[in-house]
mmCIF file of C-alpha atoms in Angstrom:
data_model
loop_
_atom_site.group_PDB
_atom_site.id
_atom_site.type_symbol
_atom_site.label_atom_id
_atom_site.label_comp_id
_atom_site.label_asym_id
_atom_site.label_seq_id
_atom_site.Cartn_x
_atom_site.Cartn_y
_atom_site.Cartn_z
ATOM 1 C CA MET S 1 118.898 89.564 80.509
ATOM 2 C CA LEU S 2 121.663 86.995 81.130
ATOM 3 C CA ASP S 3 123.314 87.700 77.771
ATOM 4 C CA LEU S 4 126.919 88.675 78.551
ATOM 5 C CA ASP S 5 127.343 90.481 75.252
ATOM 6 C CA LEU S 6 124.321 92.623 76.054
ATOM 7 C CA TRP S 7 125.896 93.878 79.278
ATOM 8 C CA LYS S 8 129.253 94.463 77.585
ATOM 9 C CA GLU S 9 127.475 96.669 75.050
ATOM 10 C CA ILE S 10 125.693 98.566 77.819
ATOM 11 C CA LEU S 11 128.893 99.220 79.787
ATOM 12 C CA SER S 12 130.727 100.237 76.612
ATOM 13 C CA ALA S 13 127.951 102.693 75.720
ATOM 14 C CA LEU S 14 128.020 104.255 79.213
ATOM 15 C CA ARG S 15 131.828 104.578 79.197
ATOM 16 C CA GLN S 16 131.807 106.371 75.860
ATOM 17 C CA ASN S 17 130.283 109.430 77.500
ATOM 18 C CA ARG S 18 131.098 109.257 81.207
ATOM 19 C CA LEU S 19 130.097 112.827 82.048
ATOM 20 C CA ARG S 20 126.678 112.467 80.462
ATOM 21 C CA SER S 21 126.147 109.110 82.175
ATOM 22 C CA PHE S 22 127.126 110.643 85.531
ATOM 23 C CA MET S 23 124.869 113.682 85.176
ATOM 24 C CA THR S 24 121.986 111.471 84.024
ATOM 25 C CA ALA S 25 122.393 109.141 86.998
ATOM 26 C CA PHE S 26 122.793 111.973 89.508
ATOM 27 C CA GLY S 27 119.097 112.902 89.438
ATOM 28 C CA VAL S 28 118.120 109.332 90.345
ATOM 29 C CA PHE S 29 120.865 109.175 92.992
ATOM 30 C CA TRP S 30 119.672 112.378 94.617
ATOM 31 C CA GLY S 31 116.031 111.297 94.598
ATOM 32 C CA ILE S 32 116.659 107.986 96.379
ATOM 33 C CA PHE S 33 119.216 109.606 98.721
ATOM 34 C CA MET S 34 116.700 112.242 99.840
ATOM 35 C CA LEU S 35 113.985 109.599 100.215
ATOM 36 C CA ILE S 36 116.199 107.566 102.565
ATOM 37 C CA ILE S 37 117.377 110.581 104.586
ATOM 38 C CA MET S 38 113.888 112.038 105.028
ATOM 39 C CA SER S 39 112.431 108.663 105.907
ATOM 40 C CA GLY S 40 115.173 108.055 108.468
ATOM 41 C CA ALA S 41 114.696 111.516 109.989
ATOM 42 C CA GLY S 42 110.946 110.960 110.256
ATOM 43 C CA ARG S 43 111.549 107.597 111.902
ATOM 44 C CA ALA S 44 114.034 109.195 114.329
ATOM 45 C CA LEU S 45 111.416 111.745 115.370
ATOM 46 C CA GLU S 46 108.846 108.989 115.882
ATOM 47 C CA ASN S 47 111.304 106.860 117.857
ATOM 48 C CA GLY S 48 112.227 109.846 120.027
ATOM 49 C CA VAL S 49 108.612 110.650 120.851
ATOM 50 C CA MET S 50 107.675 107.021 121.531
ATOM 51 C CA GLU S 51 110.812 106.487 123.637
ATOM 52 C CA GLY S 52 109.798 109.447 125.779
ATOM 53 C CA VAL S 53 106.279 108.148 126.435
ATOM 54 C CA LYS S 54 106.621 104.364 126.198
ATOM 55 C CA ALA S 55 106.194 103.812 129.967
ATOM 56 C CA PHE S 56 103.241 106.192 130.217
ATOM 57 C CA ALA S 57 99.751 104.668 130.341
ATOM 58 C CA THR S 58 98.252 105.433 126.935
ATOM 59 C CA ASN S 59 94.737 104.689 128.234
ATOM 60 C CA SER S 60 94.852 107.499 130.801
ATOM 61 C CA ALA S 61 93.201 110.866 131.337
ATOM 62 C CA PHE S 62 93.785 113.715 133.789
ATOM 63 C CA PHE S 63 91.282 116.089 135.391
ATOM 64 C CA TRP S 64 91.495 119.437 137.188
ATOM 65 C CA THR S 65 89.072 122.259 137.997
ATOM 66 C CA GLU S 66 88.537 125.640 136.345
ATOM 67 C CA ARG S 67 86.156 128.514 136.993
ATOM 68 C CA THR S 68 82.590 127.893 135.869
ATOM 69 C CA SER S 69 81.501 129.709 132.726
ATOM 70 C CA VAL S 70 77.708 129.227 132.979
ATOM 71 C CA PRO S 71 75.391 130.284 135.890
ATOM 72 C CA TYR S 72 73.509 127.297 137.326
ATOM 73 C CA GLU S 73 71.088 126.612 140.204
ATOM 74 C CA GLY S 74 71.659 129.986 141.863
ATOM 75 C CA PHE S 75 75.430 129.992 141.409
ATOM 76 C CA GLN S 76 76.968 132.758 139.329
ATOM 77 C CA ARG S 77 79.425 132.174 136.531
ATOM 78 C CA GLY S 78 83.095 132.401 137.463
ATOM 79 C CA ARG S 79 82.628 130.303 140.620
ATOM 80 C CA ARG S 80 85.726 128.587 141.996
ATOM 81 C CA TRP S 81 85.364 124.973 143.085
ATOM 82 C CA ILE S 82 87.632 122.029 143.882
ATOM 83 C CA TYR S 83 87.559 118.234 144.074
ATOM 84 C CA ASN S 84 87.388 116.507 147.452
ATOM 85 C CA ASN S 85 87.925 113.071 148.970
ATOM 86 C CA GLN S 86 84.221 112.238 148.647
ATOM 87 C CA ASP S 87 84.438 112.690 144.872
ATOM 88 C CA ILE S 88 87.193 110.093 144.653
ATOM 89 C CA GLU S 89 85.338 107.637 146.861
ATOM 90 C CA TYR S 90 82.138 108.099 144.856
ATOM 91 C CA ILE S 91 84.012 107.483 141.588
ATOM 92 C CA ARG S 92 85.667 104.348 142.997
ATOM 93 C CA GLN S 93 82.283 102.908 143.962
ATOM 94 C CA ASN S 94 80.213 103.920 140.941
ATOM 95 C CA VAL S 95 82.468 103.894 137.877
ATOM 96 C CA SER S 96 83.432 100.330 137.014
ATOM 97 C CA GLU S 97 85.331 101.243 133.826
ATOM 98 C CA ILE S 98 88.338 102.520 135.809
ATOM 99 C CA GLU S 99 91.480 100.428 136.274
ATOM 100 C CA TYR S 100 93.605 102.891 138.301
ATOM 101 C CA LEU S 101 92.515 106.095 140.033
ATOM 102 C CA SER S 102 95.025 108.414 141.696
ATOM 103 C CA PRO S 103 94.324 111.853 143.205
ATOM 104 C CA ARG S 104 97.179 114.355 143.533
ATOM 105 C CA LEU S 105 98.045 117.405 145.613
ATOM 106 C CA PHE S 106 100.483 120.126 144.586
ATOM 107 C CA GLY S 107 102.822 121.586 147.217
ATOM 108 C CA TRP S 108 102.449 125.172 148.363
ATOM 109 C CA GLN S 109 103.772 127.651 145.849
ATOM 110 C CA GLN S 110 106.671 129.435 147.543
ATOM 111 C CA ASN S 111 108.982 132.219 146.504
ATOM 112 C CA GLY S 112 112.357 130.645 147.055
ATOM 113 C CA ASP S 113 113.585 127.353 148.473
ATOM 114 C CA ASN S 114 111.122 124.859 149.958
ATOM 115 C CA THR S 115 113.508 122.070 150.955
ATOM 116 C CA VAL S 116 116.244 122.235 153.579
ATOM 117 C CA ARG S 117 118.909 119.827 154.825
ATOM 118 C CA GLY S 118 121.479 121.345 157.120
ATOM 119 C CA GLU S 119 123.001 124.239 155.220
ATOM 120 C CA ARG S 120 121.729 122.993 151.861
ATOM 121 C CA THR S 121 118.536 124.327 150.354
ATOM 122 C CA GLY S 122 116.629 123.806 147.127
ATOM 123 C CA ALA S 123 113.395 124.643 145.317
ATOM 124 C CA PHE S 124 111.706 121.472 144.063
ATOM 125 C CA ASN S 125 108.330 120.250 142.824
ATOM 126 C CA ILE S 126 106.359 118.779 145.727
ATOM 127 C CA PHE S 127 103.506 116.340 145.016
ATOM 128 C CA GLY S 128 101.227 114.246 147.189
ATOM 129 C CA ASP S 129 100.328 111.001 145.405
ATOM 130 C CA TYR S 130 98.937 107.500 145.751
ATOM 131 C CA PRO S 131 101.096 104.496 144.723
ATOM 132 C CA ASP S 132 98.779 103.912 141.749
ATOM 133 C CA TYR S 133 100.196 107.050 140.155
ATOM 134 C CA PHE S 134 103.444 105.178 139.461
ATOM 135 C CA LYS S 135 101.393 102.733 137.347
ATOM 136 C CA ILE S 136 100.142 105.630 135.227
ATOM 137 C CA ASP S 137 103.328 107.700 134.966
ATOM 138 C CA GLY S 138 106.239 105.275 135.155
ATOM 139 C CA TRP S 139 109.129 105.820 137.571
ATOM 140 C CA THR S 140 112.019 103.454 138.330
ATOM 141 C CA PRO S 141 113.569 103.288 141.806
ATOM 142 C CA VAL S 142 117.316 103.893 141.454
ATOM 143 C CA LYS S 143 117.877 103.511 145.189
ATOM 144 C CA GLY S 144 115.523 102.301 147.884
ATOM 145 C CA ARG S 145 111.862 101.828 146.962
ATOM 146 C CA LEU S 146 108.738 103.495 145.663
ATOM 147 C CA MET S 147 105.980 104.749 147.928
ATOM 148 C CA ASN S 148 103.427 102.046 148.912
ATOM 149 C CA GLU S 149 99.891 101.644 150.263
ATOM 150 C CA ILE S 150 101.085 101.297 153.868
ATOM 151 C CA ASP S 151 102.752 104.713 153.622
ATOM 152 C CA VAL S 152 99.426 106.215 152.591
ATOM 153 C CA ARG S 153 97.284 104.279 155.048
ATOM 154 C CA GLN S 154 99.504 105.092 158.050
ATOM 155 C CA LYS S 155 100.190 108.660 156.878
ATOM 156 C CA ARG S 156 103.919 108.116 157.106
ATOM 157 C CA LYS S 157 106.259 111.084 156.773
ATOM 158 C CA VAL S 158 108.339 109.539 154.007
ATOM 159 C CA CYS S 159 109.263 110.730 150.535
ATOM 160 C CA VAL S 160 110.815 109.592 147.288
ATOM 161 C CA ILE S 161 113.033 112.044 145.460
ATOM 162 C CA GLY S 162 114.216 112.651 141.905
ATOM 163 C CA GLU S 163 117.864 112.249 140.943
ATOM 164 C CA ARG S 164 118.463 115.990 140.768
ATOM 165 C CA VAL S 165 117.168 116.387 144.334
ATOM 166 C CA GLU S 166 119.699 113.786 145.497
ATOM 167 C CA GLU S 167 122.460 115.591 143.608
ATOM 168 C CA VAL S 168 121.662 118.958 145.222
ATOM 169 C CA MET S 169 120.860 117.838 148.778
ATOM 170 C CA PHE S 170 123.409 115.051 149.298
ATOM 171 C CA ASP S 171 127.113 114.470 148.736
ATOM 172 C CA LYS S 172 128.055 112.210 145.832
ATOM 173 C CA GLU S 173 129.255 109.355 148.058
ATOM 174 C CA GLU S 174 126.440 109.791 150.583
ATOM 175 C CA ASP S 175 123.477 107.370 150.725
ATOM 176 C CA PRO S 176 120.241 109.404 150.911
ATOM 177 C CA ILE S 177 118.094 106.445 152.015
ATOM 178 C CA GLY S 178 117.041 106.935 155.637
ATOM 179 C CA GLN S 179 118.119 110.594 155.682
ATOM 180 C CA TYR S 180 115.694 113.433 156.417
ATOM 181 C CA LEU S 181 114.652 116.472 154.396
ATOM 182 C CA LYS S 182 112.755 119.436 155.787
ATOM 183 C CA ILE S 183 110.051 120.074 153.188
ATOM 184 C CA SER S 184 108.054 123.280 153.682
ATOM 185 C CA GLY S 185 108.702 123.092 157.433
ATOM 186 C CA VAL S 186 107.988 119.366 157.928
ATOM 187 C CA TYR S 187 110.613 116.605 158.164
ATOM 188 C CA PHE S 188 110.315 113.615 155.819
ATOM 189 C CA GLN S 189 112.491 110.519 155.620
ATOM 190 C CA VAL S 190 113.860 109.618 152.192
ATOM 191 C CA VAL S 191 112.924 106.031 151.245
ATOM 192 C CA GLY S 192 113.769 106.081 147.550
ATOM 193 C CA VAL S 193 115.524 107.860 144.707
ATOM 194 C CA ILE S 194 113.530 107.584 141.474
ATOM 195 C CA HIS S 195 114.182 108.032 137.763
ATOM 196 C CA PRO S 196 111.401 109.077 135.313
ATOM 197 C CA GLU S 197 110.706 106.611 132.514
ATOM 198 C CA THR S 198 108.827 109.146 130.381
ATOM 199 C CA ARG S 199 109.205 112.746 129.263
ATOM 200 C CA ILE S 200 105.510 113.513 129.799
ATOM 201 C CA ASN S 201 105.336 115.964 132.681
ATOM 202 C CA ILE S 202 102.012 116.500 134.439
ATOM 203 C CA GLY S 203 102.230 119.409 136.855
ATOM 204 C CA GLY S 204 105.160 121.365 135.453
ATOM 205 C CA GLY S 205 108.836 121.547 136.328
ATOM 206 C CA LYS S 206 111.594 119.067 135.594
ATOM 207 C CA LYS S 207 110.736 115.537 136.674
ATOM 208 C CA GLU S 208 114.240 114.963 138.085
ATOM 209 C CA GLU S 209 113.560 117.848 140.505
ATOM 210 C CA THR S 210 110.518 116.196 142.061
ATOM 211 C CA ILE S 211 109.716 115.110 145.619
ATOM 212 C CA ILE S 212 106.706 112.824 146.111
ATOM 213 C CA ILE S 213 105.132 112.191 149.515
ATOM 214 C CA PRO S 214 102.059 110.123 150.490
ATOM 215 C CA PHE S 215 98.808 111.836 149.551
ATOM 216 C CA SER S 216 97.210 111.362 152.980
ATOM 217 C CA THR S 217 100.312 112.684 154.743
ATOM 218 C CA MET S 218 100.317 115.802 152.598
ATOM 219 C CA GLN S 219 96.639 116.505 153.316
ATOM 220 C CA THR S 220 97.243 116.248 157.064
ATOM 221 C CA ALA S 221 100.717 117.761 157.433
ATOM 222 C CA TYR S 222 99.929 120.866 155.394
ATOM 223 C CA ASN S 223 96.314 121.277 156.475
ATOM 224 C CA TYR S 224 94.713 120.754 153.075
ATOM 225 C CA GLY S 225 91.550 119.303 154.618
ATOM 226 C CA ASP S 226 89.862 117.061 152.054
ATOM 227 C CA GLU S 227 91.004 119.055 149.021
ATOM 228 C CA ILE S 228 92.176 117.342 145.842
ATOM 229 C CA HIS S 229 93.870 119.469 143.217
ATOM 230 C CA PHE S 230 93.964 116.969 140.416
ATOM 231 C CA PHE S 231 93.293 113.304 139.669
ATOM 232 C CA SER S 232 94.208 110.796 136.980
ATOM 233 C CA VAL S 233 92.552 107.595 135.781
ATOM 234 C CA THR S 234 93.219 104.732 133.408
ATOM 235 C CA ALA S 235 90.454 102.862 131.612
ATOM 236 C CA ASN S 236 89.892 99.131 131.795
ATOM 237 C CA ARG S 237 90.821 97.055 128.753
ATOM 238 C CA GLY S 238 88.169 97.476 126.072
ATOM 239 C CA THR S 239 86.946 100.815 127.441
ATOM 240 C CA SER S 240 87.439 104.012 125.480
ATOM 241 C CA VAL S 241 89.221 106.687 127.486
ATOM 242 C CA SER S 242 87.187 109.339 125.690
ATOM 243 C CA ALA S 243 83.918 107.701 126.809
ATOM 244 C CA LEU S 244 85.238 107.424 130.374
ATOM 245 C CA GLU S 245 86.312 111.066 130.264
ATOM 246 C CA GLU S 246 82.804 112.209 129.313
ATOM 247 C CA LYS S 247 81.198 110.012 131.994
ATOM 248 C CA LEU S 248 83.441 111.387 134.742
ATOM 249 C CA LYS S 249 82.783 114.972 133.670
ATOM 250 C CA ARG S 250 79.035 114.355 133.790
ATOM 251 C CA ILE S 251 79.219 112.819 137.281
ATOM 252 C CA LEU S 252 81.405 115.603 138.654
ATOM 253 C CA LYS S 253 79.160 118.305 137.225
ATOM 254 C CA GLU S 254 76.146 116.705 138.898
ATOM 255 C CA ARG S 255 77.921 116.457 142.262
ATOM 256 C CA HIS S 256 79.129 120.070 142.251
ATOM 257 C CA LYS S 257 76.053 121.699 140.682
ATOM 258 C CA ILE S 258 77.711 122.740 137.460
ATOM 259 C CA ALA S 259 75.708 123.288 134.278
ATOM 260 C CA PRO S 260 75.821 120.249 131.949
ATOM 261 C CA ASP S 261 76.690 122.526 129.030
ATOM 262 C CA ASP S 262 79.585 124.230 130.863
ATOM 263 C CA MET S 263 82.583 123.201 128.763
ATOM 264 C CA GLN S 264 85.103 125.207 130.795
ATOM 265 C CA ALA S 265 84.541 124.151 134.413
ATOM 266 C CA ILE S 266 86.453 120.850 134.170
ATOM 267 C CA GLY S 267 89.861 120.783 132.534
ATOM 268 C CA SER S 268 91.065 117.464 131.179
ATOM 269 C CA PHE S 269 93.877 115.912 129.185
ATOM 270 C CA ASN S 270 93.244 112.687 127.273
ATOM 271 C CA ILE S 271 96.468 110.780 126.544
ATOM 272 C CA GLU S 272 94.673 108.352 124.222
ATOM 273 C CA ALA S 273 93.514 111.221 122.006
ATOM 274 C CA GLU S 274 96.995 112.736 121.994
ATOM 275 C CA PHE S 275 98.542 109.420 120.952
ATOM 276 C CA LYS S 276 96.092 109.198 118.059
ATOM 277 C CA LYS S 277 97.211 112.664 116.978
ATOM 278 C CA PHE S 278 100.835 111.523 117.150
ATOM 279 C CA SER S 279 100.015 108.475 115.046
ATOM 280 C CA MET S 280 98.349 110.618 112.397
ATOM 281 C CA LEU S 281 101.274 113.049 112.489
ATOM 282 C CA PHE S 282 103.831 110.287 111.932
ATOM 283 C CA PHE S 283 101.722 108.771 109.167
ATOM 284 C CA GLY S 284 101.551 112.188 107.500
ATOM 285 C CA ILE S 285 105.336 112.640 107.807
ATOM 286 C CA GLN S 286 105.999 109.261 106.183
ATOM 287 C CA ALA S 287 103.451 109.952 103.441
ATOM 288 C CA LEU S 288 104.999 113.373 102.764
ATOM 289 C CA THR S 289 108.452 111.753 102.704
ATOM 290 C CA TRP S 290 107.352 109.310 100.018
ATOM 291 C CA ILE S 291 105.602 112.032 97.992
ATOM 292 C CA VAL S 292 108.638 114.333 98.029
ATOM 293 C CA GLY S 293 111.102 111.468 97.534
ATOM 294 C CA ILE S 294 109.163 109.859 94.690
ATOM 295 C CA GLY S 295 108.654 113.286 93.087
ATOM 296 C CA THR S 296 112.395 113.971 93.194
ATOM 297 C CA LEU S 297 113.111 110.467 91.925
ATOM 298 C CA MET S 298 110.658 110.816 89.045
ATOM 299 C CA ALA S 299 112.329 114.057 88.046
ATOM 300 C CA GLY S 300 115.571 112.112 87.765
ATOM 301 C CA VAL S 301 113.831 109.314 85.865
ATOM 302 C CA ILE S 302 112.422 111.782 83.351
ATOM 303 C CA GLY S 303 115.972 113.053 82.890
ATOM 304 C CA VAL S 304 117.102 109.487 82.200
ATOM 305 C CA SER S 305 114.291 109.020 79.686
ATOM 306 C CA ASN S 306 115.191 112.241 77.864
ATOM 307 C CA ILE S 307 118.842 111.259 77.685
ATOM 308 C CA MET S 308 117.871 107.835 76.353
ATOM 309 C CA LEU S 309 115.948 109.585 73.559
ATOM 310 C CA VAL S 310 119.112 111.509 72.700
ATOM 311 C CA ILE S 311 121.087 108.264 72.748
ATOM 312 C CA ILE S 312 118.549 106.631 70.404
ATOM 313 C CA LYS S 313 118.996 109.536 67.997
ATOM 314 C CA GLU S 314 122.778 109.099 68.091
ATOM 315 C CA ARG S 315 122.500 105.346 67.506
ATOM 316 C CA THR S 316 120.033 105.465 64.636
ATOM 317 C CA GLN S 317 122.460 103.895 62.154
ATOM 318 C CA GLU S 318 123.553 101.287 64.698
ATOM 319 C CA ILE S 319 119.928 100.316 65.291
ATOM 320 C CA GLY S 320 119.359 100.159 61.544
ATOM 321 C CA ILE S 321 122.289 97.784 61.095
ATOM 322 C CA GLN S 322 121.051 95.568 63.938
ATOM 323 C CA ARG S 323 117.591 95.421 62.366
ATOM 324 C CA ALA S 324 119.076 94.699 58.930
ATOM 325 C CA ILE S 325 121.071 91.704 60.143
ATOM 326 C CA GLY S 326 118.075 90.194 61.894
ATOM 327 C CA ALA S 327 117.735 91.746 65.341
ATOM 328 C CA THR S 328 114.104 91.525 66.447
ATOM 329 C CA PRO S 329 112.182 94.539 67.820
ATOM 330 C CA ALA S 330 112.012 92.740 71.187
ATOM 331 C CA LYS S 331 115.817 92.489 71.327
ATOM 332 C CA ILE S 332 116.189 96.191 70.481
ATOM 333 C CA MET S 333 113.689 97.125 73.192
ATOM 334 C CA LEU S 334 115.372 94.822 75.707
ATOM 335 C CA HIS S 335 118.757 96.407 75.076
ATOM 336 C CA ILE S 336 117.468 99.947 75.612
ATOM 337 C CA ILE S 337 115.324 99.106 78.637
ATOM 338 C CA ALA S 338 118.181 97.100 80.200
ATOM 339 C CA GLU S 339 120.534 100.054 79.768
ATOM 340 C CA SER S 340 118.019 102.400 81.367
ATOM 341 C CA VAL S 341 117.317 99.999 84.267
ATOM 342 C CA PHE S 342 121.053 99.441 84.835
ATOM 343 C CA LEU S 343 121.778 103.175 84.942
ATOM 344 C CA THR S 344 118.824 103.863 87.244
ATOM 345 C CA VAL S 345 119.401 100.961 89.636
ATOM 346 C CA MET S 346 123.135 101.611 89.963
ATOM 347 C CA ALA S 347 122.555 105.295 90.699
ATOM 348 C CA GLY S 348 119.768 104.401 93.131
ATOM 349 C CA TYR S 349 121.898 101.767 94.844
ATOM 350 C CA VAL S 350 124.664 104.307 95.452
ATOM 351 C CA GLY S 351 122.109 106.781 96.821
ATOM 352 C CA LEU S 352 120.566 104.071 98.996
ATOM 353 C CA SER S 353 123.953 102.985 100.360
ATOM 354 C CA LEU S 354 125.152 106.519 101.096
ATOM 355 C CA GLY S 355 121.811 107.402 102.710
ATOM 356 C CA VAL S 356 121.887 104.368 105.003
ATOM 357 C CA GLY S 357 125.541 105.026 105.807
ATOM 358 C CA LEU S 358 124.851 108.646 106.733
ATOM 359 C CA LEU S 359 121.930 107.589 108.956
ATOM 360 C CA GLU S 360 124.198 105.144 110.767
ATOM 361 C CA VAL S 361 126.775 107.894 111.380
ATOM 362 C CA LEU S 362 124.015 110.163 112.726
ATOM 363 C CA ASN S 363 122.775 107.337 114.943
ATOM 364 C CA GLN S 364 126.211 106.945 116.521
ATOM 365 C CA ILE S 365 126.365 110.709 117.154
ATOM 366 C CA LEU S 366 122.898 110.639 118.772
ATOM 367 C CA LEU S 367 123.836 107.662 120.952
ATOM 368 C CA ALA S 368 126.923 109.509 122.154
ATOM 369 C CA ALA S 369 124.792 112.551 123.018
ATOM 370 C CA GLY S 370 122.637 110.443 125.375
ATOM 371 C CA ASP S 371 119.187 111.469 126.643
ATOM 372 C CA GLU S 372 119.735 115.149 125.889
ATOM 373 C CA VAL S 373 118.840 114.641 122.222
ATOM 374 C CA PHE S 374 115.184 114.158 121.308
ATOM 375 C CA PHE S 375 115.791 112.135 118.115
ATOM 376 C CA ARG S 376 116.357 108.394 118.440
ATOM 377 C CA ASN S 377 117.687 105.724 116.065
ATOM 378 C CA PRO S 378 117.270 107.189 112.550
ATOM 379 C CA GLU S 379 116.650 103.946 110.705
ATOM 380 C CA VAL S 380 115.348 102.584 107.434
ATOM 381 C CA ASN S 381 113.691 99.198 107.790
ATOM 382 C CA LEU S 382 113.944 96.308 105.325
ATOM 383 C CA SER S 383 110.506 96.880 103.812
ATOM 384 C CA MET S 384 111.474 100.482 103.081
ATOM 385 C CA ALA S 385 114.687 99.368 101.329
ATOM 386 C CA LEU S 386 112.871 96.708 99.303
ATOM 387 C CA SER S 387 110.176 99.219 98.344
ATOM 388 C CA ALA S 388 112.829 101.678 97.204
ATOM 389 C CA LEU S 389 114.506 98.943 95.142
ATOM 390 C CA ALA S 390 111.181 98.025 93.510
ATOM 391 C CA VAL S 391 110.580 101.693 92.703
ATOM 392 C CA LEU S 392 114.018 101.917 91.110
ATOM 393 C CA VAL S 393 113.456 98.895 88.868
ATOM 394 C CA PHE S 394 110.049 100.161 87.818
ATOM 395 C CA ALA S 395 111.377 103.679 87.256
ATOM 396 C CA GLY S 396 114.243 102.377 85.146
ATOM 397 C CA ALA S 397 111.915 100.300 82.987
ATOM 398 C CA PHE S 398 109.586 103.268 82.605
ATOM 399 C CA ALA S 399 112.483 105.556 81.640
ATOM 400 C CA GLY S 400 113.591 103.156 78.915
ATOM 401 C CA PHE S 401 110.205 102.100 77.576
ATOM 402 C CA ILE S 402 109.314 105.262 75.635
ATOM 403 C CA PRO S 403 112.739 105.561 73.941
ATOM 404 C CA ALA S 404 112.607 101.814 73.145
ATOM 405 C CA ARG S 405 109.202 102.207 71.522
ATOM 406 C CA ARG S 406 110.602 105.010 69.395
ATOM 407 C CA ALA S 407 113.661 102.937 68.456
ATOM 408 C CA ILE S 408 111.677 100.011 67.070
ATOM 409 C CA ARG S 409 109.577 102.352 64.934
ATOM 410 C CA ILE S 410 112.665 103.347 62.983
ATOM 411 C CA LYS S 411 112.684 101.566 59.616
ATOM 412 C CA PRO S 412 116.009 99.829 58.871
ATOM 413 C CA ILE S 413 116.402 101.511 55.446
ATOM 414 C CA ASP S 414 115.807 104.971 56.948
ATOM 415 C CA ALA S 415 118.204 104.237 59.789
ATOM 416 C CA LEU S 416 120.970 103.204 57.394
ATOM 417 C CA ARG S 417 120.563 106.453 55.438
ATOM 418 C CA ASP S 418 120.758 108.545 58.616
ATOM 419 C CA GLU S 419 124.010 110.473 58.969
ATOM 420 C CA GLY S 420 123.557 111.154 62.743
#
């Protein structure tokens, strides 16, 4: 393979018919180019999804109530029911597998604006939460602070607001910390402006248009009694969220006299299960990328092999002369396979380089677009590039092997008589 004359012969042979060499190499180029582009696009989708949920607790589950679907212990089907404070306290005391537990209240549904400050008004999402909720669904304080346990314990009339709320209710140069908002008729002091770290939205509406107040304050100020609309939990390390989900459903059904086989009465959302689905989806995308890319590449390789057969036919006399003056079958095979590998690898290298270059251009465009674009960092890692290179070398050897086998079967005397 280090024989300089060998490579001179290969380059001379390729230059003799540039158009045919180009068309032969194009199939390989296109196959590796598409493999790189599809792989990068799949990776960009995965990066975008994971970027949007990276600060969200993956070992979490969420629970709400629905109408019952099965009659039980004198209650008819279709019964409405709701969680209460006693449910949360019972769960805290009797379910040891829980790391964080946070009940939530949703603000009154109003037609029109629910928040007032002077002459400014706005319609925002109002939630009553515990501080533990910020450990499940990540938020970053941009100004001020997050809500804390003292706020809940003392039922303080304070709130933290999303960035869009600040933009609508305050002037650009104005500091909202310490200012008051009238939320559904009650005044609350702003103690923090918060930024969502995830795109997962539990409860609807845009997260930037959210106002969060202490859970206990919301129950008292808006006369909710001991109602709880919704609660979320995270499982301790080593505990399956799915197992915890089933245990909590069983306990809640027992406490509220709901049939054990009623699958509709308790609504739930298991983040762990959803992440497993995402993982399988991304694995399937990468597998499909390789199948399509390798299929396209093999089509190009078959084209190379067919062209090499044509070249062998054209060089029959040349091969005969080489055999007659002492060239061994191994040397003939090496020459043909080397030419095939060179053509394949060079075409693949160009496809690989252009693919990576295009992905880098797309990455710069996506970075300039900011958070508005869902795709993130379309990349091809080193293992992917090395795998593609290995495939190219193997494909080139495969493309040249069959024509080489045919070449060495040609008898020197027959080759010399051939007129091409």
